[in-house]
mmCIF file of C-alpha atoms and ligand atoms in Angstrom:
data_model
loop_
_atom_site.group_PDB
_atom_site.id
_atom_site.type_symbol
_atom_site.label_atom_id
_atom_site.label_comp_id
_atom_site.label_asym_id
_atom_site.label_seq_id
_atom_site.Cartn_x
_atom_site.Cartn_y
_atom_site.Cartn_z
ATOM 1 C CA UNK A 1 -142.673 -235.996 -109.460
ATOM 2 C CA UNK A 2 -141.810 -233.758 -106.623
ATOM 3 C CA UNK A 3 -139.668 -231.383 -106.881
ATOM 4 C CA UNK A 4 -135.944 -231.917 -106.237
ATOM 5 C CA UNK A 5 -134.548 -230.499 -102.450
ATOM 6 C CA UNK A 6 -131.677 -228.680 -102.434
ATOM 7 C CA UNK A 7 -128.877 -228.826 -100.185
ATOM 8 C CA UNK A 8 -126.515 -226.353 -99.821
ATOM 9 C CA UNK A 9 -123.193 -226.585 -98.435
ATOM 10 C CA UNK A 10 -121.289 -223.968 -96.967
ATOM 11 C CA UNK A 11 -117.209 -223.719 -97.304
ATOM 12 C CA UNK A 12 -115.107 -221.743 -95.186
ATOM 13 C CA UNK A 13 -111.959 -221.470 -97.318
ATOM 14 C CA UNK A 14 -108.534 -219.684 -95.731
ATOM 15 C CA UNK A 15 -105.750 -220.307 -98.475
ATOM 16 C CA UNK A 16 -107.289 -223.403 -99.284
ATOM 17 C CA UNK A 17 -105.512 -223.689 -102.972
ATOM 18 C CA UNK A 18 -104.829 -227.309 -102.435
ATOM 19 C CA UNK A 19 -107.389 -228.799 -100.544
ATOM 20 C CA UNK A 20 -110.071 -227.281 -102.587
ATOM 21 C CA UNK A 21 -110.043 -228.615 -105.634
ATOM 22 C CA UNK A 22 -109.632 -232.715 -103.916
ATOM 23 C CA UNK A 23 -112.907 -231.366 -101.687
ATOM 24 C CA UNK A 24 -114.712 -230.526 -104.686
ATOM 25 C CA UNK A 25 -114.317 -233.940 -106.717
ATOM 26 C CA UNK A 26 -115.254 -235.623 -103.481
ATOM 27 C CA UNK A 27 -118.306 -233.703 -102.903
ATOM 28 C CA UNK A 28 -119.003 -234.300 -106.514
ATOM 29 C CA UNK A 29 -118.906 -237.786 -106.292
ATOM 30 C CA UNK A 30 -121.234 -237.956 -103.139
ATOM 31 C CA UNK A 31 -123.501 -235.471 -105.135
ATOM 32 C CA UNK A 32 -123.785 -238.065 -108.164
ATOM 33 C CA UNK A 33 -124.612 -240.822 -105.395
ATOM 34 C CA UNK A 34 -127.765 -238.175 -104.299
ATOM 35 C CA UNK A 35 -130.013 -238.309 -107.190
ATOM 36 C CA UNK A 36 -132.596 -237.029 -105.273
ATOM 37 C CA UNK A 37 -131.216 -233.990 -104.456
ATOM 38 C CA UNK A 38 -129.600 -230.826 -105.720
ATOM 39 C CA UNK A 39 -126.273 -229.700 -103.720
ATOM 40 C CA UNK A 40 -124.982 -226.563 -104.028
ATOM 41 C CA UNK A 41 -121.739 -225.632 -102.988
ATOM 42 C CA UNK A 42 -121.536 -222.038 -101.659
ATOM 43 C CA UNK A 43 -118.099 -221.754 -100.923
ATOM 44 C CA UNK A 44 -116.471 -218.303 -98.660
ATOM 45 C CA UNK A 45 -113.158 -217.487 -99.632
ATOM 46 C CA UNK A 46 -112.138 -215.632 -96.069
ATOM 47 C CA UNK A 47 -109.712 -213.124 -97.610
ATOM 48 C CA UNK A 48 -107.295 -215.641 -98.583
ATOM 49 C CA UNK A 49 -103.722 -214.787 -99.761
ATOM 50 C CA UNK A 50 -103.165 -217.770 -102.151
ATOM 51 C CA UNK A 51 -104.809 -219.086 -105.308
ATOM 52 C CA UNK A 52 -108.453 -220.100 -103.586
ATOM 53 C CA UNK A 53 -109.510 -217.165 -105.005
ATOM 54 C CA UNK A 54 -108.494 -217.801 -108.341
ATOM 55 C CA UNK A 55 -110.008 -221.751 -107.979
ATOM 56 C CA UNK A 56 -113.258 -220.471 -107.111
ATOM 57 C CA UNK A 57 -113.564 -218.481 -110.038
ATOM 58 C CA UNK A 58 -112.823 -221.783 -112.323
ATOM 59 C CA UNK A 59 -115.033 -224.412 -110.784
ATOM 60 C CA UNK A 60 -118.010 -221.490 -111.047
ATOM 61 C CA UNK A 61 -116.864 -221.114 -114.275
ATOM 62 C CA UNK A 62 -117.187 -224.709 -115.130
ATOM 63 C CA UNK A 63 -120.413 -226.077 -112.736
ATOM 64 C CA UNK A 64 -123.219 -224.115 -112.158
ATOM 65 C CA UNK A 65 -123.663 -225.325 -108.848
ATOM 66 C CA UNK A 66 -120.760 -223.694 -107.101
ATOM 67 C CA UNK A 67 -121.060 -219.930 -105.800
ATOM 68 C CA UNK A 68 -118.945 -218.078 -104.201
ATOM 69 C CA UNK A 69 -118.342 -215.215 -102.016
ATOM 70 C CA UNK A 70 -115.319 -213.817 -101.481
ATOM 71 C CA UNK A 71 -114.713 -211.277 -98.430
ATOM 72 C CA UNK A 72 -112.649 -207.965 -98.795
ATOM 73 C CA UNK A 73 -110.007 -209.343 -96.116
ATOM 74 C CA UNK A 74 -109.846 -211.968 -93.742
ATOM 75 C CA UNK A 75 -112.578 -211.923 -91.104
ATOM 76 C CA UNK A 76 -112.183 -215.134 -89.618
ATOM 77 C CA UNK A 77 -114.092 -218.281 -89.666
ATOM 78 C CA UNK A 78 -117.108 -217.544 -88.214
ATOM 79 C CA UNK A 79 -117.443 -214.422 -90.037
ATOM 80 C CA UNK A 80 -117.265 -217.292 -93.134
ATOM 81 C CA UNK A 81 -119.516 -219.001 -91.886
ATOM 82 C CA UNK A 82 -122.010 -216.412 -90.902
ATOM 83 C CA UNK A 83 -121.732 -215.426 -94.325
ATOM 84 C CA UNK A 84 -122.969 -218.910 -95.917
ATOM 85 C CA UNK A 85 -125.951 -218.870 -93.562
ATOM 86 C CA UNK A 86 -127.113 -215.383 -94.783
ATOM 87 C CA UNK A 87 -126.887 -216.644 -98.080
ATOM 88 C CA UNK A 88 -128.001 -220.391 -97.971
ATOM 89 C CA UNK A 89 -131.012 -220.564 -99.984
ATOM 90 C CA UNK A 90 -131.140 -224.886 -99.787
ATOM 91 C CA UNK A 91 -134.050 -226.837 -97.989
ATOM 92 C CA UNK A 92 -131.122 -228.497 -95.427
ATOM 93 C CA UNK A 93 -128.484 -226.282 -95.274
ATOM 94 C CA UNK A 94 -124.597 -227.936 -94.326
ATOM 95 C CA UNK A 95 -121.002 -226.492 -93.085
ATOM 96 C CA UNK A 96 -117.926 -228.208 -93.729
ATOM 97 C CA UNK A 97 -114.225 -227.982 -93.747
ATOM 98 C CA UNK A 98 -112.638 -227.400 -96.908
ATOM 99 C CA UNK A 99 -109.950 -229.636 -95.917
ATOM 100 C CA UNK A 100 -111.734 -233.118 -95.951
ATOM 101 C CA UNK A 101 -111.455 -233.390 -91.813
ATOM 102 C CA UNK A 102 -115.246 -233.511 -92.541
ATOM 103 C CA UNK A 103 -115.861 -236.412 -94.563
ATOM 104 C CA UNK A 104 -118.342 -235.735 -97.340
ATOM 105 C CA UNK A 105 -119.349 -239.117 -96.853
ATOM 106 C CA UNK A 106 -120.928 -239.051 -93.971
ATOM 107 C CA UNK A 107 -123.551 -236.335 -96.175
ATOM 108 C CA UNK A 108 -126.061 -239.066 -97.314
ATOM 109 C CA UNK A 109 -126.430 -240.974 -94.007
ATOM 110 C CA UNK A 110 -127.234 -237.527 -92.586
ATOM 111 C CA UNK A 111 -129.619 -236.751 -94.939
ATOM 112 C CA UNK A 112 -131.434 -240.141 -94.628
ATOM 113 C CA UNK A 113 -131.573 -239.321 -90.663
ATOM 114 C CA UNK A 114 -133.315 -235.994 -91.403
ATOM 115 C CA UNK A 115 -135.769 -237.070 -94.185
ATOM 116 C CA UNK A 116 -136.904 -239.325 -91.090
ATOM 117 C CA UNK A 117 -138.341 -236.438 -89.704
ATOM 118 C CA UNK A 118 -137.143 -236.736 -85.861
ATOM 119 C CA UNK A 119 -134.340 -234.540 -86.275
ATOM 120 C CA UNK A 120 -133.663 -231.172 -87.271
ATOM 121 C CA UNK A 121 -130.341 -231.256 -88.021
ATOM 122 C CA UNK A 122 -127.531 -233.650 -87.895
ATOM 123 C CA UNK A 123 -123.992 -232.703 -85.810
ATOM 124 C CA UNK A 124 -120.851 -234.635 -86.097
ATOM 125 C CA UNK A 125 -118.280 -235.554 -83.419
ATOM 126 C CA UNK A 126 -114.800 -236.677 -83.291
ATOM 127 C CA UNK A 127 -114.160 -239.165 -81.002
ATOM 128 C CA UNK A 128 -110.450 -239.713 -81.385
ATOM 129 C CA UNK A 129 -107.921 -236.788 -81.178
ATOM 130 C CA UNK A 130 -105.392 -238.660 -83.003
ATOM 131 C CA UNK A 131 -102.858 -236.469 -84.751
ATOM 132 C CA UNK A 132 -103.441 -233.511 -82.455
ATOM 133 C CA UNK A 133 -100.717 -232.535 -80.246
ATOM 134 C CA UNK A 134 -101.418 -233.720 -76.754
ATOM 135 C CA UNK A 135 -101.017 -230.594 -75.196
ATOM 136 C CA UNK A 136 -104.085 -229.584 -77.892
ATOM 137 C CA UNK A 137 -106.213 -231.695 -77.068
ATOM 138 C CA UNK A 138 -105.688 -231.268 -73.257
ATOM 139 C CA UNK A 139 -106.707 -227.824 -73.125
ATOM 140 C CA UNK A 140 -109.299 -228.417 -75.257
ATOM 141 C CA UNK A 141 -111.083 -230.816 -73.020
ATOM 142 C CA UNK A 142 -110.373 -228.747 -70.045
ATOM 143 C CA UNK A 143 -112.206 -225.946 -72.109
ATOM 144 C CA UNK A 144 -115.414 -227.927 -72.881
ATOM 145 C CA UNK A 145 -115.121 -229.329 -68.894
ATOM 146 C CA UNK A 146 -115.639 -225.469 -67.979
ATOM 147 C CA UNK A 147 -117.977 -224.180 -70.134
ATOM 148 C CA UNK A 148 -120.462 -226.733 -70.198
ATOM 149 C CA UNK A 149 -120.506 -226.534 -66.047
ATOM 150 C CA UNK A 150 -120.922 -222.674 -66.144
ATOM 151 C CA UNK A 151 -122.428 -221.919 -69.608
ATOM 152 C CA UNK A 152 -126.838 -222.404 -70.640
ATOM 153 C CA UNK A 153 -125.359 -223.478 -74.096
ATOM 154 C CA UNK A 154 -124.630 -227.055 -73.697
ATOM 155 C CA UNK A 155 -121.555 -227.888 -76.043
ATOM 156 C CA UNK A 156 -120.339 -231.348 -76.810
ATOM 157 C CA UNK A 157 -116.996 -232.517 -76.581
ATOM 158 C CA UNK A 158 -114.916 -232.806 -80.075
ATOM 159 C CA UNK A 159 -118.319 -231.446 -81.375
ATOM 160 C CA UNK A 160 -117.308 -230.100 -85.200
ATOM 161 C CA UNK A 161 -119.036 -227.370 -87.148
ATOM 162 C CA UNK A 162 -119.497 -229.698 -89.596
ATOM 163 C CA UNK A 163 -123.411 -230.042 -89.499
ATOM 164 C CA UNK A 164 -126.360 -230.527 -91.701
ATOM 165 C CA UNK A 165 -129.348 -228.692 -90.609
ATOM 166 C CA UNK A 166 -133.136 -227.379 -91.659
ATOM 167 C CA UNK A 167 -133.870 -224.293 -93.077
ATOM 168 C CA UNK A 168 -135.785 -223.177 -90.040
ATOM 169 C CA UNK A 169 -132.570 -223.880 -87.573
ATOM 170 C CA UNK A 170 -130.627 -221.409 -90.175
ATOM 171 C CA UNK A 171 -132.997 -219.093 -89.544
ATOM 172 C CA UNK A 172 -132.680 -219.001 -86.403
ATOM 173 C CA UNK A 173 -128.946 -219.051 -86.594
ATOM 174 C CA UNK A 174 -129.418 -216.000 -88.595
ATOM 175 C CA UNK A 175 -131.789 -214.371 -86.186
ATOM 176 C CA UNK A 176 -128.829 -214.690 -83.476
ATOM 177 C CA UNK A 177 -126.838 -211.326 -85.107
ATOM 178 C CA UNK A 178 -124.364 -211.050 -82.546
ATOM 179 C CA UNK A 179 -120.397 -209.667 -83.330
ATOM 180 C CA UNK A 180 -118.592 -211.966 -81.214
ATOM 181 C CA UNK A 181 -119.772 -215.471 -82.600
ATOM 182 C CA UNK A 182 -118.937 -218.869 -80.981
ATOM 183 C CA UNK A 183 -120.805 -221.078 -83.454
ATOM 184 C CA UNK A 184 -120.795 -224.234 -81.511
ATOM 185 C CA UNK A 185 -122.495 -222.344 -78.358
ATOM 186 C CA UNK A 186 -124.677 -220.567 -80.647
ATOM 187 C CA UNK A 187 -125.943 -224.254 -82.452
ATOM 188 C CA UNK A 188 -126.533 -225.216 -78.771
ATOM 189 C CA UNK A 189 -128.287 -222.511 -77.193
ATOM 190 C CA UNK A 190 -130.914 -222.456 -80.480
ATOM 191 C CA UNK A 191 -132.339 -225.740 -79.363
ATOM 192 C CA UNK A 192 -133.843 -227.894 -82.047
ATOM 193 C CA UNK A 193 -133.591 -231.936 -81.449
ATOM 194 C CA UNK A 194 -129.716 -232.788 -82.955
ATOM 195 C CA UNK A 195 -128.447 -236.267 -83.218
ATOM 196 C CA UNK A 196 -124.901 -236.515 -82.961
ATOM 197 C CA UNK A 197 -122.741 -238.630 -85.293
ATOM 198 C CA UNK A 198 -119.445 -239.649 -83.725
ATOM 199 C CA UNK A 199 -116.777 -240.469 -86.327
ATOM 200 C CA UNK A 200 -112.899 -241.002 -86.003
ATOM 201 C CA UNK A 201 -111.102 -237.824 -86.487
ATOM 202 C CA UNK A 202 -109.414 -237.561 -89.839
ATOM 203 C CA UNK A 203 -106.060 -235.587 -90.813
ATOM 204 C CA UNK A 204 -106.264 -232.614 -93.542
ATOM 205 C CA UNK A 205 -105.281 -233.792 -97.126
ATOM 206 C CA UNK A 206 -103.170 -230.538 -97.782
ATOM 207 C CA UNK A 207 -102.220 -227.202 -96.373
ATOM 208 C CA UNK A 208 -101.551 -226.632 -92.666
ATOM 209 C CA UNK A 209 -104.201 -225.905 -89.742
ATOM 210 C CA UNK A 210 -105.073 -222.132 -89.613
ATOM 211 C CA UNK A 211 -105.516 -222.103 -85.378
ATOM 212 C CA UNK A 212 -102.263 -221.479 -83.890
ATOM 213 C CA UNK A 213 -102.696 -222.499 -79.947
ATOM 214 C CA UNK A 214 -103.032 -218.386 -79.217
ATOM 215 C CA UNK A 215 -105.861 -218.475 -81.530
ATOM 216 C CA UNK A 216 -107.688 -221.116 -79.901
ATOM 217 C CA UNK A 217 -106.635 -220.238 -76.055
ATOM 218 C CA UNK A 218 -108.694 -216.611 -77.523
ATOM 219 C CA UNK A 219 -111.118 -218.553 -79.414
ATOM 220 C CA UNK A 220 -111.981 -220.284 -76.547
ATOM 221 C CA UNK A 221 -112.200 -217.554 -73.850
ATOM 222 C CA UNK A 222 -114.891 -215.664 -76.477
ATOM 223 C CA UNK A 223 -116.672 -218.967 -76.024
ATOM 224 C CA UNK A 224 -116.698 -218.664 -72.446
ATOM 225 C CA UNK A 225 -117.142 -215.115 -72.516
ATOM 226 C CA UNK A 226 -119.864 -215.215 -75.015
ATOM 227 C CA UNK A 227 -122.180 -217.704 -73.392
ATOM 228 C CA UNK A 228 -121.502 -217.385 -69.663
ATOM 229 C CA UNK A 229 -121.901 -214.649 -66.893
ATOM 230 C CA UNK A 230 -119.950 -217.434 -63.806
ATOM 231 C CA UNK A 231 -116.609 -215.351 -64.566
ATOM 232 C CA UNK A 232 -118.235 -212.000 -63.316
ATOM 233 C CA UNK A 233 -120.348 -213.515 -60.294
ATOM 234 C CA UNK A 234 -116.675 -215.307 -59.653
ATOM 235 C CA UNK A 235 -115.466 -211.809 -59.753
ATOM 236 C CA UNK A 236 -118.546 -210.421 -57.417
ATOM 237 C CA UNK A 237 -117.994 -213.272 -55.108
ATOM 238 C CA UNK A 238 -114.147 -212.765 -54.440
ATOM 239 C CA UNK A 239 -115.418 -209.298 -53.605
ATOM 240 C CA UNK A 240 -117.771 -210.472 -50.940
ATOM 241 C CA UNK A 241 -115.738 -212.971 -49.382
ATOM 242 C CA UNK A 242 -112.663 -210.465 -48.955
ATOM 243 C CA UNK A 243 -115.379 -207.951 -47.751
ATOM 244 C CA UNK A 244 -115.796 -210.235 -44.929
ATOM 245 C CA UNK A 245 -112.033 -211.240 -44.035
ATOM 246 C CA UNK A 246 -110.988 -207.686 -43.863
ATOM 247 C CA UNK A 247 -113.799 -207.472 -41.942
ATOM 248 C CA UNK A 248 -112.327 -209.803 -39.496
ATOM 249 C CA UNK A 249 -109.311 -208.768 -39.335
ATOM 250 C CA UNK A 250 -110.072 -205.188 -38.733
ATOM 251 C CA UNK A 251 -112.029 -206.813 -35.623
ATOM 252 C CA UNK A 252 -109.263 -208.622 -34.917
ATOM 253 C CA UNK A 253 -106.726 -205.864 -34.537
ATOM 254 C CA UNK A 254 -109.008 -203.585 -32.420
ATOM 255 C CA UNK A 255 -109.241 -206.233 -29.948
ATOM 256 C CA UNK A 256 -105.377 -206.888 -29.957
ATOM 257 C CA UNK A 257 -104.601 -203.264 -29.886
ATOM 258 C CA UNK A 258 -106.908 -203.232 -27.251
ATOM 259 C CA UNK A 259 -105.730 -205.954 -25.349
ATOM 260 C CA UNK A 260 -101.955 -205.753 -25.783
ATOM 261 C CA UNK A 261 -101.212 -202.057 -27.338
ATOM 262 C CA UNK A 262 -99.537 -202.407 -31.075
ATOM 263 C CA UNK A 263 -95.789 -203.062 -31.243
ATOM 264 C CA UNK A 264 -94.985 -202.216 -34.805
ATOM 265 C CA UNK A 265 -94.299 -205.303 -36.688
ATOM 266 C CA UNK A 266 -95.654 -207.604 -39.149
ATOM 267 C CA UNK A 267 -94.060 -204.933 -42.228
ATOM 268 C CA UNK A 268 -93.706 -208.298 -44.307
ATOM 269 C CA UNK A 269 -97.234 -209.939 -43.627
ATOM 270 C CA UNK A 270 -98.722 -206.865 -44.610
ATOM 271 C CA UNK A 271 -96.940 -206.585 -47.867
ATOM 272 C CA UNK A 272 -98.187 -210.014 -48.993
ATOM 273 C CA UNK A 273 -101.578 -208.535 -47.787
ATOM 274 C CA UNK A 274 -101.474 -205.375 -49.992
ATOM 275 C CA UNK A 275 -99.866 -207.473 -53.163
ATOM 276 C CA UNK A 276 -102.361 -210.137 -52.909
ATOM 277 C CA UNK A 277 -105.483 -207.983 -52.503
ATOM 278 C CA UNK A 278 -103.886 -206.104 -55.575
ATOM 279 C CA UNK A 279 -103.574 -208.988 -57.455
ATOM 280 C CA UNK A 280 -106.938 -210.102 -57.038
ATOM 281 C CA UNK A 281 -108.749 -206.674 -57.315
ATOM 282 C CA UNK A 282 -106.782 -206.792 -60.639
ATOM 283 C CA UNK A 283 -107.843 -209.937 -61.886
ATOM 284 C CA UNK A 284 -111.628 -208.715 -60.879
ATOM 285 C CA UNK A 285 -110.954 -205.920 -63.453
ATOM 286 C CA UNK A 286 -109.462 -207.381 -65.667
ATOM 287 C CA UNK A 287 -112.748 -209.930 -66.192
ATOM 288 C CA UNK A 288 -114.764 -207.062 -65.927
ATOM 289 C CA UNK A 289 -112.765 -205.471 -69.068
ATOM 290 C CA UNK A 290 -113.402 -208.629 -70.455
ATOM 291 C CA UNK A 291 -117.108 -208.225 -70.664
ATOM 292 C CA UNK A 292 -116.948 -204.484 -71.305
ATOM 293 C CA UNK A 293 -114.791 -205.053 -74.807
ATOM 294 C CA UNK A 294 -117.234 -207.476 -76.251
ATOM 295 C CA UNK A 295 -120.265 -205.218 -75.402
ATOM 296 C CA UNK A 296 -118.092 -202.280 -76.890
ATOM 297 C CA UNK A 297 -117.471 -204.227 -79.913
ATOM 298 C CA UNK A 298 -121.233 -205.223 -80.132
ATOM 299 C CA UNK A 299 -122.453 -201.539 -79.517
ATOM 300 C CA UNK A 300 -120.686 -200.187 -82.617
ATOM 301 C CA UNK A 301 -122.406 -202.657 -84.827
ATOM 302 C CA UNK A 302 -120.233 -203.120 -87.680
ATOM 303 C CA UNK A 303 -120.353 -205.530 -90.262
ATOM 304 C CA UNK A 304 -119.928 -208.956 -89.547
ATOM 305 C CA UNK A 305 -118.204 -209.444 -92.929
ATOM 306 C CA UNK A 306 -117.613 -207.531 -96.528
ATOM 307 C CA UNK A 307 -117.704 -209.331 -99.779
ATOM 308 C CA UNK A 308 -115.635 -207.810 -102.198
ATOM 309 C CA UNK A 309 -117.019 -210.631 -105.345
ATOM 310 C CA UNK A 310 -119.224 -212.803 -105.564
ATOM 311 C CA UNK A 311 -120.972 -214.531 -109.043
ATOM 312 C CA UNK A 312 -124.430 -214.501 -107.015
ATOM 313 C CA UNK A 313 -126.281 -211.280 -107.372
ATOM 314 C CA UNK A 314 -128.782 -211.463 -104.943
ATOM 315 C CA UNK A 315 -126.177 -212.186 -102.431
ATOM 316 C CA UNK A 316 -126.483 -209.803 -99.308
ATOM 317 C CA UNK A 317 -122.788 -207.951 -99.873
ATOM 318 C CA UNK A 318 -122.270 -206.383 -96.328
ATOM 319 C CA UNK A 319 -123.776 -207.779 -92.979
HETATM 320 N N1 UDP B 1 -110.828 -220.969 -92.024
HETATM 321 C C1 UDP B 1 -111.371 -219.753 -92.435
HETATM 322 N N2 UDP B 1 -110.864 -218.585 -91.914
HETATM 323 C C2 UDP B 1 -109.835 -218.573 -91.013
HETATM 324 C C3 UDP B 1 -109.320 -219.820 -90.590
HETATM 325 C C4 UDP B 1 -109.840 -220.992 -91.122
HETATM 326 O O1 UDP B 1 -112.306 -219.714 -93.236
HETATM 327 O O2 UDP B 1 -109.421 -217.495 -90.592
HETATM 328 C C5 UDP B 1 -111.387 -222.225 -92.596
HETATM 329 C C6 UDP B 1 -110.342 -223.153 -93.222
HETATM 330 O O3 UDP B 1 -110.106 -222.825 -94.559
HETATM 331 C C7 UDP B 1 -110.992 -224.518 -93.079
HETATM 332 C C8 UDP B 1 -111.783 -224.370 -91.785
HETATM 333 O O4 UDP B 1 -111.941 -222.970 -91.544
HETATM 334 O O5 UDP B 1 -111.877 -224.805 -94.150
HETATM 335 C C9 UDP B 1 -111.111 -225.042 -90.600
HETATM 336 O O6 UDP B 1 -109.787 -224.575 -90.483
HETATM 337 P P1 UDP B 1 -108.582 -225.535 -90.116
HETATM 338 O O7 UDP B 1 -108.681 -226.800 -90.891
HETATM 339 O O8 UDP B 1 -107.345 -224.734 -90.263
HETATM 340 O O9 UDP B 1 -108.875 -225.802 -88.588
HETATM 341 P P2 UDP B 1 -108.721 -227.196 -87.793
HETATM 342 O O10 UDP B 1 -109.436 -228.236 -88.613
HETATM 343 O O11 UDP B 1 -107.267 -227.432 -87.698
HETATM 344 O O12 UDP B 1 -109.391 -226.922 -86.494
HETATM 345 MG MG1 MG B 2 -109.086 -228.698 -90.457
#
């Protein structure tokens, strides 16, 4: 018989006391359904300051199949998930919620779409925003509107982390060491074939979302930031353009100074003029600062996460 594949599914867990232990039966119960395969769960405790810490421990302690790394503070989910990919030793390789908006069920249809062969890994999709708060969702379509027109990485509406993938695409994944990390451009500029599974969003069993709307509006402009250059040629093109109307103008007043001498007036109209070109040249900068923190925060090259415990000793501790 051949050997067994493993799968191993990563768990970004942010006080996650009471969610954790209902995601673990249920990926239990899908695991029993899986003869064919071993799953691993490798789950991330991201610095959390409840009992997740505590409930890793036990279910290690009890099933031999759950790891865990634990980080030294909170670094964020990507960080978390970053993490899992370093350390994912499985054949297919999965992220998912620890809060069952990824349904574990879903994890044998996508396995049976990858043991076909035509895909490399499997990404899911909401297609209903149900239980968001309008304004939520609003912005968040607006965001994917404007990236995917100005960004290489396509990235697909409601698209979730929650994916299951081949070893080689975590490789690559791995390969992509950046600091700033936007995982779903990152999936998308990789390549690889995907099929996309659309299912109906579901609400978390327990605990409360971790993204406050500031976290996402920053979330989002890293995105932007991290896979696009349109906001600086924006910036360069503003430039050009008002290179050219004060360009005109100053040809303008020449000739009417020419023409009909220069009564002083106009103190108000040039005020808006000097405010407005201020305003702009400001707004040029303040892109261009943009750009110039992430590169500062990728030149110092500091770890992309610390764990402070872990029960796996080969597990890479700083990255
Ligand atoms: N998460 C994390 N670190 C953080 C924030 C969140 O590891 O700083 C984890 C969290 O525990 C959960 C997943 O990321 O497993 C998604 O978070 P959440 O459910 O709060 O986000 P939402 O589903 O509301 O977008
Ligand atoms: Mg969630």
């Amino acid at each position: 018989m051949a050997a067994k594949k493993t799968v191993t599914i990563i768990v970004p867990c942010y006080n996650e006391e009471e969610a954790l232990p209902i995601f673990y039966r249920a990926v239990c119960d899908v695991a029993d359904s899986l003869p064919g395969y071993t799953l691993t769960l490798l789950l991330v405790n991201d610095g959390s300051k409840d009992h997740t810490l505590t409930i890793m421990r036990e279910l290690a302690s009890r099933d031999e199949r759950v790891r865990y790394l634990s980080f030294s503070r909170n670094f964020g989910k990507e960080a978390a998930m970053f993490a899992g990919f370093c350390n994912a030793k499985g054949d297919y390789v999965a992220v998912m919620d620890a809060d069952m908006q990824d349904p574990p069920s879903l994890l044998p249809q996508m396995l049976a779409i990858l043991e076909e062969g035509e895909y490399d890994s499997v990404a899911t999709r909401r297609v209903t925003r149900e239980g968001e708060p309008p304004i939520r969702s609003f912005f968040a379509r607006m965001f994917y509107r404007i990236i995917n027109r100005i960004s290489e990485a396509d990235i697909v509406d409601g698209a979730r982390d929650f994916r299951l993938m081949k070893r080689e695409m975590v490789a690559a994944i791995v390969s992509m060491c950046e600091y700033n990390r936007f995982s779903k451009g990152i999936f998308g500029w990789i390549g690889f074939r995907t099929k996309w599974l659309p299912f109906q969003n579901v609400e978390r069993v327990a605990g409360e979302t971790k993204w406050s709307f500031w976290k996402l509006f920053k979330y989002s402009i890293d995105g932007i930031v991290n896979f696009s250059q349109a906001p600086l040629s924006l910036a360069s093109l503003t430039g050009v353009l008002f290179t050219a109307v004060a360009f005109l103008m100053i040809l303008f007043i020449i000739v009417r100074k020419l023409l009909f001498g220069d009564p002083v007036a106009g103190w108000a109209s040039t005020i808006c003029v000097i405010l407005f070109i201020g305003g702009i040249q400001l707004l040029c900068m303040g892109i261009i600062g943009q750009y110039l923190a992430k590169t500062y925060m990728e030149v110092k090259h500091r770890p992309h996460y610390i764990i402070a415990e872990t029960n796996d000793d080969e597990a890479e501790r700083v990255r």
